[in-house]
Amino acid sequence: MRSKIVAGNWKMNLSSVEISKLVKEVANQIIEGEISSDTKIVFGPAFPYLALVREILDSFHLGNILLAAQNCSEIDSGARTGETSVGMLKDVGCDLVIIGHSERRKFHKESNELLKLKVDKSLEHGLPVIFCIGETLEEREQEKLFEVIESQVSEALFHLSAEDLSKIVLAYEPVWAIGTGVTASPEQAQEMHQFIRLLIDKKYGFEVSDKMSILYGGSVKPANAAELFSKPDVDGGLVGGASLKSGDFFEIIKAI
Ligand code: 13P
């Protein structure tokens, strides 16, 4: 059975005091709420707080809560002011790295070609990846959504071996649903997730596609999480705004 995952991407939000409070509250709720250990929970703080979150998580000894960075460099070290290498992420205890978020694609002009290099670098260092894909509203309206998703997946990932691909979690995040309060309907999410799984199936076979976790992201809230997660190809969520409040995030975790 593939992993169920609820990941919080905090983006450029929260202070150290807010983070300490949030992580402890969610961890305590997980202990008390008896969430299945098969469900993986992910926290994705900004770079300066990765070590802090690691330290708090270690004090709880909960193996199913993982730490993710929001980005990484495609090279190992050197003259790249402001960048962070995968080796550094491993050094501070990251379990995962988010690559290809639409905000990185848009504001930092990250191309499929560059993202491919970042994926390769992460896997070279043994750091599993949450790889984000998603179409814009314009692309959806022009009925180019399947074409766009296919090229995002194939150009950045289809050079990988089946073994390496199994270290990737995909996150389908339609750009028009991110931070807008407009969620894809459960049917729209299922339609795309099924399409993505079929793409993986065609290239790598059923064994690989059946095991791949595909998360949905874009205005996931306590009110819509259960319906989205009930779809057969939706294996969890990548949550922005609603992951910043422990109560909301825990409600979403419970929905899985
Ligand atoms: P929101 O949940 O705030 O729409 O953000 C989704 C997202 O971008 C997660 O990576």
mmCIF file of C-alpha atoms and ligand atoms in Angstrom, residues 9 11 101 103 173 177-179 218-220 238-241, ligand 1:
data_model
loop_
_atom_site.group_PDB
_atom_site.id
_atom_site.type_symbol
_atom_site.label_atom_id
_atom_site.label_comp_id
_atom_site.label_asym_id
_atom_site.label_seq_id
_atom_site.Cartn_x
_atom_site.Cartn_y
_atom_site.Cartn_z
ATOM 1 C CA ASN A 9 4.543 23.880 3.443
ATOM 2 C CA LYS A 11 6.545 28.968 2.797
ATOM 3 C CA HIS A 101 6.925 24.403 -6.269
ATOM 4 C CA GLU A 103 6.237 29.740 -6.597
ATOM 5 C CA GLU A 173 -0.884 21.710 -7.160
ATOM 6 C CA ALA A 177 -5.923 26.888 -6.480
ATOM 7 C CA ILE A 178 -2.844 27.938 -4.481
ATOM 8 C CA GLY A 179 -3.624 30.530 -1.832
ATOM 9 C CA GLY A 218 -4.178 24.136 -3.391
ATOM 10 C CA SER A 219 -6.467 25.601 -0.718
ATOM 11 C CA VAL A 220 -6.801 22.345 1.236
ATOM 12 C CA LEU A 238 0.465 19.482 0.476
ATOM 13 C CA VAL A 239 -0.997 22.253 2.572
ATOM 14 C CA GLY A 240 -0.005 25.914 2.689
ATOM 15 C CA GLY A 241 -2.166 28.386 4.627
HETATM 16 P P1 13P B 1 -2.435 26.887 0.041
HETATM 17 O O1 13P B 1 -2.860 25.654 0.832
HETATM 18 O O2 13P B 1 -2.222 28.081 0.900
HETATM 19 O O3 13P B 1 -3.340 27.120 -1.120
HETATM 20 O O4 13P B 1 -0.983 26.541 -0.574
HETATM 21 C C1 13P B 1 -0.798 25.341 -1.241
HETATM 22 C C2 13P B 1 0.650 25.174 -1.508
HETATM 23 O O5 13P B 1 1.222 25.907 -2.299
HETATM 24 C C3 13P B 1 1.379 24.135 -0.773
HETATM 25 O O6 13P B 1 2.641 23.932 -1.306
#
